[in-house]
Coordinates of C-alpha atoms in Angstrom, one line a residue:
M1 CA -17.4 -42.9 -26.2
A2 CA -16.1 -40.2 -23.9
K3 CA -12.5 -39.1 -24.2
K4 CA -10.3 -39.5 -21.1
R5 CA -8.5 -36.5 -19.7
N6 CA -4.8 -36.5 -20.0
K7 CA -3.4 -37.4 -16.6
N8 CA -0.3 -35.3 -17.2
H9 CA -1.9 -31.9 -16.8
K10 CA -0.1 -28.9 -15.4
R11 CA -1.2 -27.8 -12.0
I12 CA -2.0 -24.1 -11.6
Q13 CA -0.7 -22.5 -8.4
A14 CA -3.9 -21.3 -6.9
S15 CA -4.1 -18.5 -4.4
V16 CA -6.9 -17.0 -2.4
P17 CA -8.4 -14.0 -4.3
M18 CA -7.3 -10.7 -2.8
L19 CA -10.9 -9.8 -2.0
V20 CA -11.1 -12.8 0.3
N21 CA -7.6 -12.3 1.7
R22 CA -8.2 -8.6 2.4
V23 CA -11.6 -9.2 4.1
M24 CA -10.2 -12.0 6.2
N25 CA -7.2 -9.9 7.3
D26 CA -9.2 -6.7 7.6
T27 CA -8.9 -6.8 11.3
I28 CA -5.1 -6.5 11.0
E29 CA -4.6 -4.2 8.0
G30 CA -7.7 -2.2 8.8
K31 CA -6.6 -1.5 12.3
D32 CA -3.2 -0.3 11.1
E33 CA -4.8 2.0 8.6
L34 CA -7.3 3.3 11.1
A35 CA -4.6 3.8 13.7
M36 CA -2.6 5.9 11.1
L37 CA -5.7 8.0 10.3
N38 CA -6.5 8.5 14.0
A39 CA -2.9 9.5 14.8
F40 CA -2.9 12.2 12.1
Q41 CA -6.4 13.3 13.0
F42 CA -5.6 13.8 16.7
G43 CA -2.1 15.2 16.2
L44 CA -0.4 12.2 17.6
A45 CA 1.3 11.0 14.5
T46 CA 4.9 9.9 14.7
R47 CA 7.5 8.8 12.2
D48 CA 5.9 5.3 12.3
E49 CA 2.5 6.6 11.0
Y50 CA 4.3 8.6 8.3
D51 CA 6.3 5.6 7.3
Y52 CA 3.1 3.6 7.1
L53 CA 1.7 6.3 4.7
T54 CA 4.8 6.1 2.5
R55 CA 4.6 2.3 2.5
I56 CA 1.0 2.4 1.2
T57 CA 2.1 4.9 -1.4
N58 CA 5.1 2.9 -2.5
T59 CA 3.1 -0.3 -2.7
L60 CA 0.6 1.4 -5.0
N61 CA 3.5 2.9 -7.0
I62 CA 4.9 -0.6 -7.6
A63 CA 1.5 -1.9 -8.5
A64 CA 1.0 0.9 -11.0
N65 CA 4.3 0.1 -12.6
Y66 CA 3.5 -3.7 -12.8
K67 CA 0.1 -3.0 -14.3
D68 CA 1.4 0.0 -16.5
D69 CA -1.7 1.8 -15.3
E70 CA -1.5 5.6 -16.0
E71 CA -4.5 6.5 -13.9
L72 CA -3.0 4.8 -10.9
K73 CA 0.3 6.5 -11.5
E74 CA -1.4 9.8 -11.5
S75 CA -3.1 8.9 -8.2
V76 CA 0.3 8.0 -6.7
V77 CA 1.7 11.3 -7.8
A78 CA -1.1 13.1 -5.9
I79 CA -0.5 10.9 -2.8
N80 CA 3.2 11.6 -3.0
F81 CA 2.4 15.4 -3.1
L82 CA 0.3 15.0 0.1
A83 CA 3.0 13.0 1.8
K84 CA 5.6 15.7 0.8
L85 CA 3.4 18.4 2.3
I86 CA 3.1 16.5 5.6
L87 CA 6.9 15.9 5.7
E88 CA 7.7 19.5 5.0
R89 CA 5.4 20.6 7.7
Y90 CA 7.1 18.2 10.1
E91 CA 10.5 19.5 9.2
S92 CA 9.5 23.1 9.9
T93 CA 7.3 22.4 13.1
G94 CA 8.6 19.1 14.4
K95 CA 5.0 17.7 14.3
F96 CA 3.1 15.6 11.8
R97 CA 0.1 17.9 11.5
V98 CA -2.5 17.7 8.8
Y99 CA -5.2 20.2 7.9
S100 CA -8.8 19.1 7.4
D101 CA -8.6 18.8 3.6
E102 CA -5.4 16.7 4.0
L103 CA -7.1 14.5 6.6
S104 CA -10.0 14.0 4.1
A105 CA -7.4 13.1 1.4
L106 CA -5.9 10.5 3.8
R107 CA -9.3 9.0 4.5
N108 CA -9.9 8.8 0.7
L109 CA -6.4 7.2 0.3
V110 CA -7.2 4.4 2.8
T111 CA -10.6 3.8 1.2
F112 CA -8.9 3.7 -2.3
Y113 CA -6.1 1.5 -1.1
D114 CA -8.5 -1.0 0.4
S115 CA -10.8 -1.1 -2.7
F116 CA -7.9 -1.2 -5.1
W117 CA -6.4 -4.3 -3.5
K118 CA -9.7 -6.0 -3.2
R119 CA -9.9 -5.9 -7.1
Q120 CA -6.4 -7.3 -7.6
T121 CA -4.8 -10.8 -7.5
T122 CA -3.1 -12.0 -4.4
N123 CA 0.0 -12.7 -6.5
L124 CA 0.2 -9.0 -7.5
Y125 CA 0.0 -7.9 -3.9
N126 CA 2.6 -10.4 -2.8
D127 CA 4.9 -9.4 -5.6
C128 CA 4.5 -5.7 -4.8
V129 CA 5.2 -6.3 -1.1
A130 CA 8.2 -8.5 -1.8
E131 CA 9.7 -5.9 -4.1
L132 CA 9.0 -3.1 -1.5
N133 CA 10.6 -5.2 1.3
A134 CA 13.6 -5.9 -0.9
F135 CA 14.0 -2.2 -1.6
Y136 CA 13.7 -1.3 2.1
K137 CA 16.3 -4.0 3.0
E138 CA 18.7 -2.7 0.4
L139 CA 18.2 0.9 1.7
Q140 CA 18.8 -0.2 5.2
E141 CA 22.0 -2.0 4.2
K142 CA 23.2 1.1 2.4
R143 CA 22.5 3.3 5.5
A144 CA 24.4 0.8 7.7
A145 CA 27.4 0.9 5.5

């Protein structure tokens, strides 16, 4: 005789895998990433594109801390170094210029960012974005005070 399942089972909060989520929203996120790359490539980058670059970096940094992933942390350090070079050049010239090797690194970053998130859970991504948004909100409140 077959045993009946317990009707009082816990429901698991299901979410769409990040691979599916990222592919479905690729038209939105992919366009933003491509726009950032093109702006740097053609010398049209503004503070908005630089802020998008730092947002990508910060999101990866939060993910590295959540996962306690040393390799990812090392990648984030390299990305931060690139962002710092771009910012220093902006502060001295007034333009967000990149050299060809830096542009190549930006392309690699976008590819890495996309592939990294396709291998993660949607919950991790949502947690990282929520923490980053909370940080930016707190920072904005401090600047307003």
